PDB file of C-alpha atoms in Angstrom:
ATOM      1  CA  MET I   1      12.755  23.244 -16.711  1.00  0.00           C
ATOM      2  CA  ASN I   2      12.048  19.745 -15.399  1.00  0.00           C
ATOM      3  CA  ARG I   3       9.415  19.680 -12.680  1.00  0.00           C
ATOM      4  CA  GLU I   4      11.723  17.575 -10.551  1.00  0.00           C
ATOM      5  CA  GLN I   5      13.859  20.693 -10.114  1.00  0.00           C
ATOM      6  CA  VAL I   6      11.143  22.394  -8.135  1.00  0.00           C
ATOM      7  CA  ARG I   7      10.850  19.684  -5.500  1.00  0.00           C
ATOM      8  CA  GLN I   8      12.215  20.592  -2.122  1.00  0.00           C
ATOM      9  CA  LEU I   9      13.427  18.279   0.613  1.00  0.00           C
ATOM     10  CA  LYS I  10      12.863  18.973   4.259  1.00  0.00           C
ATOM     11  CA  GLU I  11      15.410  17.651   6.712  1.00  0.00           C
ATOM     12  CA  VAL I  12      14.226  14.415   8.253  1.00  0.00           C
ATOM     13  CA  HIS I  13      14.008  14.210  12.034  1.00  0.00           C
ATOM     14  CA  LEU I  14      12.846  10.820  13.258  1.00  0.00           C
ATOM     15  CA  SER I  15      12.668  10.133  16.971  1.00  0.00           C
ATOM     16  CA  LEU I  16      12.320   6.382  17.459  1.00  0.00           C
ATOM     17  CA  THR I  17      10.524   6.474  20.801  1.00  0.00           C
ATOM     18  CA  LYS I  18       8.251   9.369  19.882  1.00  0.00           C
ATOM     19  CA  LYS I  19       7.300   7.913  16.512  1.00  0.00           C
ATOM     20  CA  ILE I  20       6.533   4.449  17.875  1.00  0.00           C
ATOM     21  CA  LYS I  21       4.289   6.004  20.528  1.00  0.00           C
ATOM     22  CA  HIS I  22       2.544   8.089  17.872  1.00  0.00           C
ATOM     23  CA  LEU I  23       2.032   5.083  15.610  1.00  0.00           C
ATOM     24  CA  HIS I  24       0.593   3.101  18.509  1.00  0.00           C
ATOM     25  CA  VAL I  25      -1.956   5.867  19.008  1.00  0.00           C
ATOM     26  CA  ALA I  26      -2.802   5.851  15.292  1.00  0.00           C
ATOM     27  CA  THR I  27      -3.293   2.087  15.195  1.00  0.00           C
ATOM     28  CA  LYS I  28      -5.302   2.046  18.413  1.00  0.00           C
ATOM     29  CA  TYR I  29      -7.837   4.672  17.423  1.00  0.00           C
ATOM     30  CA  ASN I  30      -7.913   4.534  13.621  1.00  0.00           C
ATOM     31  CA  VAL I  31      -8.023   0.767  13.342  1.00  0.00           C
ATOM     32  CA  ALA I  32      -9.708  -0.526  16.459  1.00  0.00           C
ATOM     33  CA  THR I  33     -12.683   1.814  16.212  1.00  0.00           C
ATOM     34  CA  LYS I  34     -13.059   2.290  12.460  1.00  0.00           C
ATOM     35  CA  PHE I  35     -11.030   0.021  10.168  1.00  0.00           C
ATOM     36  CA  MET I  36     -11.945  -3.253  11.826  1.00  0.00           C
ATOM     37  CA  GLY I  37     -15.568  -2.896  10.794  1.00  0.00           C
ATOM     38  CA  GLU I  38     -14.544  -2.987   7.148  1.00  0.00           C
ATOM     39  CA  TYR I  39     -11.262  -4.872   6.899  1.00  0.00           C
ATOM     40  CA  PRO I  40     -12.047  -8.566   7.580  1.00  0.00           C
ATOM     41  CA  SER I  41     -13.938  -9.193   4.326  1.00  0.00           C
ATOM     42  CA  VAL I  42     -12.046  -6.798   2.064  1.00  0.00           C
ATOM     43  CA  PHE I  43      -9.578  -9.139   0.395  1.00  0.00           C
ATOM     44  CA  LYS I  44     -10.321 -12.482  -1.187  1.00  0.00           C
ATOM     45  CA  GLY I  45      -8.870 -15.632   0.311  1.00  0.00           C
ATOM     46  CA  ARG I  46      -6.514 -17.932  -1.560  1.00  0.00           C
ATOM     47  CA  GLY I  47      -9.347 -20.322  -2.346  1.00  0.00           C
ATOM     48  CA  ILE I  48     -11.783 -22.663  -0.630  1.00  0.00           C
ATOM     49  CA  GLU I  49     -11.090 -25.518   1.745  1.00  0.00           C
ATOM     50  CA  PHE I  50     -13.161 -28.450   2.974  1.00  0.00           C
ATOM     51  CA  ALA I  51     -14.892 -27.758   6.310  1.00  0.00           C
ATOM     52  CA  ASP I  52     -17.242 -30.670   7.080  1.00  0.00           C
ATOM     53  CA  PHE I  53     -20.067 -32.916   5.872  1.00  0.00           C
ATOM     54  CA  ARG I  54     -23.732 -32.129   6.447  1.00  0.00           C
ATOM     55  CA  GLN I  55     -26.969 -33.858   5.563  1.00  0.00           C
ATOM     56  CA  TYR I  56     -28.379 -33.242   2.111  1.00  0.00           C
ATOM     57  CA  THR I  57     -31.503 -31.066   1.796  1.00  0.00           C
ATOM     58  CA  PRO I  58     -33.806 -30.564  -1.220  1.00  0.00           C
ATOM     59  CA  ALA I  59     -32.338 -27.080  -1.635  1.00  0.00           C
ATOM     60  CA  ASP I  60     -28.880 -28.532  -2.340  1.00  0.00           C
ATOM     61  CA  ASP I  61     -27.473 -29.358  -5.751  1.00  0.00           C
ATOM     62  CA  ALA I  62     -27.665 -33.146  -6.129  1.00  0.00           C
ATOM     63  CA  SER I  63     -24.343 -33.143  -7.970  1.00  0.00           C
ATOM     64  CA  GLU I  64     -22.665 -32.108  -4.706  1.00  0.00           C
ATOM     65  CA  ILE I  65     -23.646 -35.332  -2.904  1.00  0.00           C
ATOM     66  CA  ASP I  66     -20.621 -37.291  -1.665  1.00  0.00           C
ATOM     67  CA  TRP I  67     -21.798 -40.825  -2.489  1.00  0.00           C
ATOM     68  CA  LEU I  68     -18.916 -42.648  -0.819  1.00  0.00           C
ATOM     69  CA  HIS I  69     -19.451 -41.032   2.581  1.00  0.00           C
ATOM     70  CA  SER I  70     -23.225 -41.151   2.131  1.00  0.00           C
ATOM     71  CA  LEU I  71     -23.073 -44.951   1.799  1.00  0.00           C
ATOM     72  CA  LYS I  72     -20.819 -45.211   4.842  1.00  0.00           C
ATOM     73  CA  GLY I  73     -23.037 -42.928   6.916  1.00  0.00           C
ATOM     74  CA  GLY I  74     -26.345 -44.346   5.793  1.00  0.00           C
ATOM     75  CA  LYS I  75     -27.678 -40.934   4.734  1.00  0.00           C
ATOM     76  CA  LEU I  76     -27.132 -38.450   1.951  1.00  0.00           C
ATOM     77  CA  LEU I  77     -24.229 -36.125   2.730  1.00  0.00           C
ATOM     78  CA  VAL I  78     -22.808 -33.100   0.951  1.00  0.00           C
ATOM     79  CA  ARG I  79     -19.470 -31.427   1.523  1.00  0.00           C
ATOM     80  CA  GLU I  80     -19.296 -27.946   2.995  1.00  0.00           C
ATOM     81  CA  TYR I  81     -16.536 -25.565   1.994  1.00  0.00           C
ATOM     82  CA  VAL I  82     -15.380 -22.272   3.422  1.00  0.00           C
ATOM     83  CA  GLU I  83     -13.193 -19.569   1.978  1.00  0.00           C
ATOM     84  CA  GLU I  84      -9.657 -19.788   3.271  1.00  0.00           C
ATOM     85  CA  ARG I  85      -9.407 -16.463   5.109  1.00  0.00           C
ATOM     86  CA  ASN I  86      -5.849 -16.514   6.400  1.00  0.00           C
ATOM     87  CA  LEU I  87      -4.028 -14.241   4.000  1.00  0.00           C
ATOM     88  CA  THR I  88      -0.492 -13.051   3.509  1.00  0.00           C
ATOM     89  CA  ILE I  89      -0.230  -9.310   2.992  1.00  0.00           C
ATOM     90  CA  MET I  90       3.023  -7.694   1.912  1.00  0.00           C
ATOM     91  CA  PHE I  91       3.531  -3.943   1.924  1.00  0.00           C
ATOM     92  CA  VAL I  92       6.027  -2.630  -0.617  1.00  0.00           C
ATOM     93  CA  ILE I  93       6.906   0.859   0.584  1.00  0.00           C
ATOM     94  CA  ASP I  94       8.820   3.482  -1.368  1.00  0.00           C
ATOM     95  CA  SER I  95      11.364   5.127   0.947  1.00  0.00           C
ATOM     96  CA  SER I  96      13.307   7.027  -1.721  1.00  0.00           C
ATOM     97  CA  ASN I  97      14.208  10.721  -1.657  1.00  0.00           C
ATOM     98  CA  THR I  98      10.945  11.996  -3.119  1.00  0.00           C
ATOM     99  CA  MET I  99       9.033  10.481  -0.203  1.00  0.00           C
ATOM    100  CA  LEU I 100      11.033  12.687   2.188  1.00  0.00           C
ATOM    101  CA  PHE I 101       9.344  15.771   0.793  1.00  0.00           C
ATOM    102  CA  GLY I 102       6.502  17.678   2.362  1.00  0.00           C
ATOM    103  CA  SER I 103       4.767  21.035   2.635  1.00  0.00           C
ATOM    104  CA  GLN I 104       2.278  19.841   5.266  1.00  0.00           C
ATOM    105  CA  GLU I 105       2.544  18.794   8.897  1.00  0.00           C
ATOM    106  CA  LYS I 106       3.658  15.339   7.804  1.00  0.00           C
ATOM    107  CA  LEU I 107       6.224  14.496   5.163  1.00  0.00           C
ATOM    108  CA  LYS I 108       5.085  11.867   2.692  1.00  0.00           C
ATOM    109  CA  HIS I 109       7.115   9.087   4.270  1.00  0.00           C
ATOM    110  CA  GLU I 110       5.658   9.895   7.695  1.00  0.00           C
ATOM    111  CA  TYR I 111       2.130   9.844   6.294  1.00  0.00           C
ATOM    112  CA  ALA I 112       2.875   6.564   4.496  1.00  0.00           C
ATOM    113  CA  ALA I 113       4.268   5.039   7.689  1.00  0.00           C
ATOM    114  CA  GLU I 114       1.142   5.910   9.649  1.00  0.00           C
ATOM    115  CA  LEU I 115      -1.310   4.520   7.104  1.00  0.00           C
ATOM    116  CA  THR I 116       0.806   1.374   6.695  1.00  0.00           C
ATOM    117  CA  ALA I 117       0.834   0.842  10.465  1.00  0.00           C
ATOM    118  CA  ALA I 118      -2.922   1.343  10.645  1.00  0.00           C
ATOM    119  CA  VAL I 119      -3.811  -1.099   7.859  1.00  0.00           C
ATOM    120  CA  ALA I 120      -1.194  -3.619   9.045  1.00  0.00           C
ATOM    121  CA  ALA I 121      -2.680  -3.576  12.540  1.00  0.00           C
ATOM    122  CA  GLY I 122      -6.114  -4.273  11.104  1.00  0.00           C
ATOM    123  CA  ALA I 123      -4.777  -7.187   9.081  1.00  0.00           C
ATOM    124  CA  LEU I 124      -2.906  -8.696  12.024  1.00  0.00           C
ATOM    125  CA  GLU I 125      -5.933  -8.302  14.279  1.00  0.00           C
ATOM    126  CA  SER I 126      -7.962 -10.236  11.687  1.00  0.00           C
ATOM    127  CA  GLY I 127      -5.511 -13.126  11.770  1.00  0.00           C
ATOM    128  CA  ASP I 128      -3.649 -12.399   8.545  1.00  0.00           C
ATOM    129  CA  ALA I 129       0.117 -12.567   8.157  1.00  0.00           C
ATOM    130  CA  VAL I 130       1.751  -9.230   7.362  1.00  0.00           C
ATOM    131  CA  GLY I 131       5.198  -8.401   6.039  1.00  0.00           C
ATOM    132  CA  MET I 132       6.909  -5.366   4.597  1.00  0.00           C
ATOM    133  CA  CYS I 133       9.647  -4.318   2.215  1.00  0.00           C
ATOM    134  CA  LEU I 134      11.013  -0.784   2.698  1.00  0.00           C
ATOM    135  CA  ALA I 135      13.160   0.203  -0.247  1.00  0.00           C
ATOM    136  CA  SER I 136      14.590   3.023  -2.334  1.00  0.00           C
ATOM    137  CA  ASP I 137      17.230   1.998  -4.880  1.00  0.00           C
ATOM    138  CA  LYS I 138      17.927  -0.984  -2.645  1.00  0.00           C
ATOM    139  CA  VAL I 139      16.092  -2.917   0.019  1.00  0.00           C
ATOM    140  CA  LYS I 140      16.449  -1.030   3.286  1.00  0.00           C
ATOM    141  CA  GLN I 141      14.621  -3.562   5.428  1.00  0.00           C
ATOM    142  CA  PHE I 142      12.653  -6.694   4.656  1.00  0.00           C
ATOM    143  CA  VAL I 143      10.236  -7.968   7.300  1.00  0.00           C
ATOM    144  CA  ARG I 144       9.008 -11.465   6.534  1.00  0.00           C
ATOM    145  CA  PRO I 145       5.243 -12.013   6.747  1.00  0.00           C
ATOM    146  CA  MET I 146       4.251 -13.328  10.155  1.00  0.00           C
ATOM    147  CA  LEU I 147       1.127 -13.704  12.254  1.00  0.00           C
ATOM    148  CA  GLY I 148       0.384 -12.095  15.601  1.00  0.00           C
ATOM    149  CA  LEU I 149       0.371  -8.657  17.140  1.00  0.00           C
ATOM    150  CA  LYS I 150       4.061  -8.984  18.089  1.00  0.00           C
ATOM    151  CA  GLN I 151       4.689  -8.625  14.379  1.00  0.00           C
ATOM    152  CA  LEU I 152       3.304  -5.097  14.622  1.00  0.00           C
ATOM    153  CA  GLU I 153       6.228  -4.139  16.857  1.00  0.00           C
ATOM    154  CA  LEU I 154       8.690  -5.284  14.193  1.00  0.00           C
ATOM    155  CA  LEU I 155       6.836  -3.337  11.527  1.00  0.00           C
ATOM    156  CA  LEU I 156       6.723  -0.167  13.630  1.00  0.00           C
ATOM    157  CA  HIS I 157      10.434  -0.300  14.380  1.00  0.00           C
ATOM    158  CA  ALA I 158      11.169  -0.678  10.672  1.00  0.00           C
ATOM    159  CA  LEU I 159       8.870   2.213   9.766  1.00  0.00           C
ATOM    160  CA  VAL I 160      10.498   4.663  12.176  1.00  0.00           C
ATOM    161  CA  ASN I 161      14.120   3.694  11.568  1.00  0.00           C
ATOM    162  CA  GLU I 162      15.727   6.687   9.840  1.00  0.00           C
ATOM    163  CA  LYS I 163      18.274   4.395   8.172  1.00  0.00           C
ATOM    164  CA  ASN I 164      15.457   2.963   6.067  1.00  0.00           C
ATOM    165  CA  TYR I 165      14.848   6.247   4.236  1.00  0.00           C
ATOM    166  CA  GLY I 166      16.617   8.099   1.444  1.00  0.00           C
ATOM    167  CA  GLY I 167      18.236   7.187  -1.849  1.00  0.00           C
ATOM    168  CA  ASP I 168      17.276   7.005  -5.496  1.00  0.00           C
ATOM    169  CA  SER I 169      14.273   5.043  -6.694  1.00  0.00           C
ATOM    170  CA  ALA I 170      14.377   1.549  -8.173  1.00  0.00           C
ATOM    171  CA  PHE I 171      10.771   0.679  -7.399  1.00  0.00           C
ATOM    172  CA  GLY I 172      10.313  -1.602 -10.385  1.00  0.00           C
ATOM    173  CA  GLU I 173      13.286  -3.773  -9.528  1.00  0.00           C
ATOM    174  CA  ILE I 174      12.301  -3.945  -5.856  1.00  0.00           C
ATOM    175  CA  LEU I 175       8.694  -4.840  -6.688  1.00  0.00           C
ATOM    176  CA  GLY I 176       9.838  -7.571  -9.053  1.00  0.00           C
ATOM    177  CA  ARG I 177      12.155  -9.104  -6.464  1.00  0.00           C
ATOM    178  CA  THR I 178       9.504  -8.947  -3.752  1.00  0.00           C
ATOM    179  CA  SER I 179       6.884 -10.517  -5.994  1.00  0.00           C
ATOM    180  CA  ASN I 180       9.212 -13.351  -6.977  1.00  0.00           C
ATOM    181  CA  ALA I 181      10.115 -14.038  -3.340  1.00  0.00           C
ATOM    182  CA  LEU I 182       6.498 -14.762  -2.409  1.00  0.00           C
ATOM    183  CA  PRO I 183       4.292 -17.771  -3.242  1.00  0.00           C
ATOM    184  CA  ARG I 184       1.491 -17.095  -5.697  1.00  0.00           C
ATOM    185  CA  ASN I 185      -1.734 -15.265  -4.886  1.00  0.00           C
ATOM    186  CA  ARG I 186      -0.532 -13.109  -2.038  1.00  0.00           C
ATOM    187  CA  ILE I 187      -1.711  -9.548  -1.482  1.00  0.00           C
ATOM    188  CA  LEU I 188       0.785  -6.808  -2.316  1.00  0.00           C
ATOM    189  CA  ILE I 189       0.023  -3.264  -1.203  1.00  0.00           C
ATOM    190  CA  LEU I 190       2.183  -0.615  -2.872  1.00  0.00           C
ATOM    191  CA  VAL I 191       2.723   2.624  -0.955  1.00  0.00           C
ATOM    192  CA  SER I 192       4.454   5.357  -2.952  1.00  0.00           C
ATOM    193  CA  ASP I 193       4.150   8.760  -4.580  1.00  0.00           C
ATOM    194  CA  PHE I 194       5.110   7.009  -7.844  1.00  0.00           C
ATOM    195  CA  ILE I 195       7.428   9.911  -8.723  1.00  0.00           C
ATOM    196  CA  THR I 196      10.740   9.519 -10.596  1.00  0.00           C
ATOM    197  CA  HIS I 197      10.297   5.800 -11.096  1.00  0.00           C
ATOM    198  CA  ASP I 198      11.792   4.607 -14.337  1.00  0.00           C
ATOM    199  CA  ARG I 199       9.734   2.631 -16.825  1.00  0.00           C
ATOM    200  CA  LYS I 200      10.688  -0.631 -15.133  1.00  0.00           C
ATOM    201  CA  TRP I 201       8.080  -0.132 -12.428  1.00  0.00           C
ATOM    202  CA  ARG I 202       5.285  -0.173 -15.009  1.00  0.00           C
ATOM    203  CA  HIS I 203       6.430  -3.508 -16.394  1.00  0.00           C
ATOM    204  CA  ALA I 204       6.982  -4.860 -12.872  1.00  0.00           C
ATOM    205  CA  VAL I 205       3.425  -3.941 -11.864  1.00  0.00           C
ATOM    206  CA  ARG I 206       1.963  -5.753 -14.871  1.00  0.00           C
ATOM    207  CA  ILE I 207       3.978  -8.903 -14.144  1.00  0.00           C
ATOM    208  CA  ALA I 208       3.325  -8.882 -10.389  1.00  0.00           C
ATOM    209  CA  ALA I 209      -0.420  -8.364 -10.943  1.00  0.00           C
ATOM    210  CA  LYS I 210      -0.562 -11.650 -12.858  1.00  0.00           C
ATOM    211  CA  LYS I 211       0.797 -13.507  -9.837  1.00  0.00           C
ATOM    212  CA  HIS I 212      -0.720 -11.619  -6.899  1.00  0.00           C
ATOM    213  CA  GLN I 213      -3.591  -9.344  -5.891  1.00  0.00           C
ATOM    214  CA  LEU I 214      -2.168  -5.820  -6.096  1.00  0.00           C
ATOM    215  CA  PHE I 215      -3.428  -2.659  -4.444  1.00  0.00           C
ATOM    216  CA  ALA I 216      -1.801   0.772  -4.360  1.00  0.00           C
ATOM    217  CA  PHE I 217      -1.880   3.829  -2.135  1.00  0.00           C
ATOM    218  CA  ILE I 218      -0.671   6.870  -4.088  1.00  0.00           C
ATOM    219  CA  VAL I 219       0.634   9.286  -1.451  1.00  0.00           C
ATOM    220  CA  ARG I 220       0.963  12.869  -2.695  1.00  0.00           C
ATOM    221  CA  ASP I 221       1.811  16.233  -1.185  1.00  0.00           C
ATOM    222  CA  PRO I 222      -0.157  19.228  -2.558  1.00  0.00           C
ATOM    223  CA  LEU I 223       3.083  20.645  -3.989  1.00  0.00           C
ATOM    224  CA  ASP I 224       3.594  17.469  -5.988  1.00  0.00           C
ATOM    225  CA  ASP I 225       0.686  18.537  -8.155  1.00  0.00           C
ATOM    226  CA  GLU I 226       0.514  22.325  -8.064  1.00  0.00           C
ATOM    227  CA  ILE I 227       2.478  25.404  -6.987  1.00  0.00           C
ATOM    228  CA  PRO I 228       0.295  28.005  -5.231  1.00  0.00           C
ATOM    229  CA  ALA I 229      -0.039  31.362  -6.996  1.00  0.00           C
ATOM    230  CA  GLY I 230       1.957  34.317  -5.721  1.00  0.00           C
ATOM    231  CA  VAL I 231       4.830  32.363  -4.225  1.00  0.00           C
ATOM    232  CA  GLY I 232       7.385  34.226  -6.317  1.00  0.00           C
ATOM    233  CA  GLN I 233      11.080  33.390  -6.191  1.00  0.00           C
ATOM    234  CA  VAL I 234      12.052  30.322  -4.206  1.00  0.00           C
ATOM    235  CA  THR I 235      15.190  28.289  -3.661  1.00  0.00           C
ATOM    236  CA  VAL I 236      14.649  24.678  -4.602  1.00  0.00           C
ATOM    237  CA  GLN I 237      16.681  21.499  -4.491  1.00  0.00           C
ATOM    238  CA  ASP I 238      16.586  18.504  -6.808  1.00  0.00           C
ATOM    239  CA  PRO I 239      16.183  15.439  -4.533  1.00  0.00           C
ATOM    240  CA  LEU I 240      18.045  13.252  -7.019  1.00  0.00           C
ATOM    241  CA  THR I 241      21.137  15.382  -7.675  1.00  0.00           C
ATOM    242  CA  GLY I 242      21.204  17.753  -4.707  1.00  0.00           C
ATOM    243  CA  GLU I 243      21.475  20.723  -7.090  1.00  0.00           C
ATOM    244  CA  THR I 244      19.909  23.960  -5.815  1.00  0.00           C
ATOM    245  CA  MET I 245      18.721  27.012  -7.728  1.00  0.00           C
ATOM    246  CA  VAL I 246      16.502  30.076  -7.451  1.00  0.00           C
ATOM    247  CA  ILE I 247      13.402  30.107  -9.665  1.00  0.00           C
ATOM    248  CA  ASP I 248      10.381  32.305 -10.234  1.00  0.00           C
ATOM    249  CA  SER I 249       7.612  29.830  -9.436  1.00  0.00           C
ATOM    250  CA  ASP I 250       4.887  31.955 -11.035  1.00  0.00           C
ATOM    251  CA  LYS I 251       6.560  31.624 -14.435  1.00  0.00           C
ATOM    252  CA  ILE I 252       6.524  27.838 -14.399  1.00  0.00           C
ATOM    253  CA  ARG I 253       3.316  27.306 -12.440  1.00  0.00           C
ATOM    254  CA  GLU I 254       1.060  26.337 -15.363  1.00  0.00           C
ATOM    255  CA  ARG I 255       3.644  24.079 -16.951  1.00  0.00           C
ATOM    256  CA  TYR I 256       4.330  22.410 -13.614  1.00  0.00           C
ATOM    257  CA  LYS I 257       0.633  21.711 -13.063  1.00  0.00           C
ATOM    258  CA  ARG I 258       0.188  20.375 -16.603  1.00  0.00           C
ATOM    259  CA  GLU I 259       3.158  18.020 -16.336  1.00  0.00           C
ATOM    260  CA  ALA I 260       2.018  16.862 -12.907  1.00  0.00           C
ATOM    261  CA  GLU I 261      -1.458  16.026 -14.220  1.00  0.00           C
ATOM    262  CA  GLU I 262      -0.007  14.135 -17.177  1.00  0.00           C
ATOM    263  CA  GLU I 263       2.306  12.190 -14.899  1.00  0.00           C
ATOM    264  CA  LEU I 264      -0.446  11.283 -12.451  1.00  0.00           C
ATOM    265  CA  ASN I 265      -2.840  10.229 -15.220  1.00  0.00           C
ATOM    266  CA  GLU I 266      -0.168   7.985 -16.691  1.00  0.00           C
ATOM    267  CA  ILE I 267       0.420   6.398 -13.281  1.00  0.00           C
ATOM    268  CA  LYS I 268      -3.290   5.727 -12.819  1.00  0.00           C
ATOM    269  CA  GLN I 269      -3.655   4.323 -16.333  1.00  0.00           C
ATOM    270  CA  THR I 270      -0.794   1.902 -15.728  1.00  0.00           C
ATOM    271  CA  LEU I 271      -2.361   0.684 -12.499  1.00  0.00           C
ATOM    272  CA  MET I 272      -5.855   0.355 -13.974  1.00  0.00           C
ATOM    273  CA  LYS I 273      -4.667  -1.512 -17.069  1.00  0.00           C
ATOM    274  CA  SER I 274      -2.863  -3.960 -14.787  1.00  0.00           C
ATOM    275  CA  GLY I 275      -5.994  -4.521 -12.715  1.00  0.00           C
ATOM    276  CA  VAL I 276      -4.556  -2.761  -9.670  1.00  0.00           C
ATOM    277  CA  ARG I 277      -7.076  -1.015  -7.453  1.00  0.00           C
ATOM    278  CA  TYR I 278      -5.626   2.208  -6.137  1.00  0.00           C
ATOM    279  CA  LEU I 279      -6.420   5.062  -3.793  1.00  0.00           C
ATOM    280  CA  GLN I 280      -4.902   8.529  -4.142  1.00  0.00           C
ATOM    281  CA  LEU I 281      -4.221  10.204  -0.805  1.00  0.00           C
ATOM    282  CA  SER I 282      -3.064  13.710   0.074  1.00  0.00           C
ATOM    283  CA  THR I 283      -0.892  14.516   3.077  1.00  0.00           C
ATOM    284  CA  LYS I 284      -3.157  17.480   3.812  1.00  0.00           C
ATOM    285  CA  ASP I 285      -6.045  15.113   4.614  1.00  0.00           C
ATOM    286  CA  ASP I 286      -6.552  12.416   7.227  1.00  0.00           C
ATOM    287  CA  PHE I 287      -6.407   8.996   5.590  1.00  0.00           C
ATOM    288  CA  THR I 288      -8.966   7.217   7.779  1.00  0.00           C
ATOM    289  CA  LYS I 289     -12.199   8.014   5.907  1.00  0.00           C
ATOM    290  CA  PRO I 290     -10.707   7.579   2.405  1.00  0.00           C
ATOM    291  CA  ILE I 291      -9.307   4.154   3.300  1.00  0.00           C
ATOM    292  CA  ILE I 292     -12.573   3.019   4.877  1.00  0.00           C
ATOM    293  CA  GLY I 293     -14.364   4.144   1.705  1.00  0.00           C
ATOM    294  CA  PHE I 294     -11.771   2.288  -0.371  1.00  0.00           C
ATOM    295  CA  PHE I 295     -12.377  -0.903   1.610  1.00  0.00           C
ATOM    296  CA  LYS I 296     -16.135  -0.557   1.161  1.00  0.00           C
ATOM    297  CA  ARG I 297     -15.752  -0.197  -2.617  1.00  0.00           C
ATOM    298  CA  ILE I 298     -13.554  -3.287  -2.761  1.00  0.00           C
ATOM    299  CA  LYS I 299     -16.117  -5.293  -0.791  1.00  0.00           C
ATOM    300  CA  LYS I 300     -18.791  -4.248  -3.279  1.00  0.00           C
ATOM    301  CA  GLY I 301     -16.541  -5.180  -6.176  1.00  0.00           C
ATOM    302  CA  GLY I 302     -15.993  -1.578  -7.256  1.00  0.00           C
TER     303      GLY I 302
END
């Protein structure tokens, strides 16, 4: 039996007002007090830009002397450069059927929405432009990258709009289109469980990683990876076909776990081989500390 047949969907109830209020709380406390200490220097800028001239000192490399301006100024001058910090960050968020699953307090798409809002708020607060593509088998909503905290309102409304969720997965195609729509050397952050994606997503990741800096948050529910012992017979529904059936979970438990491990390892190998730094997250755990740790590792080059 395919392990997809033992995935169960919970009915989605999204209250726009309630969810926006909740996301505001998440961004206020998770980002303002914790993320902002790590975020500003996490990602590399697009390059370096000229800042100003300063007088040459013996500690400087003589090859960096600007002779033309030195002659005009009557003293030796060198150019100073700074890293261009204003970045463009694009979230590519999987909103397909498998993300509507959950055995914990939060379904995967709710968890993904909260962590996206938190990181996006940190980026906007740091002066970076942030955009977002929510998609399943088609683009549900595309928010163009913009600067300013007003952009956060647009992102939050997109994240809590129930019309943006559900459908099959065409993550590879969506990633490819998003990558091609952006100028080179932007930052793409993938947020997905990476389940039921066809092989196209693997190729799309490799191609996009050659053009942009890619990062990935792998959002998983505990039942994505293992069925608890002693559950017995359960009624399950295939999120792709809608087919339901009764199964004895204890009989398929070991096979389910083995296939889940193989699938997850293959996902991680694809990301690593493409140079994509990733973080696996579980909906049973708060994402704040893992993401802060992830940022710290990136800063250290790990």
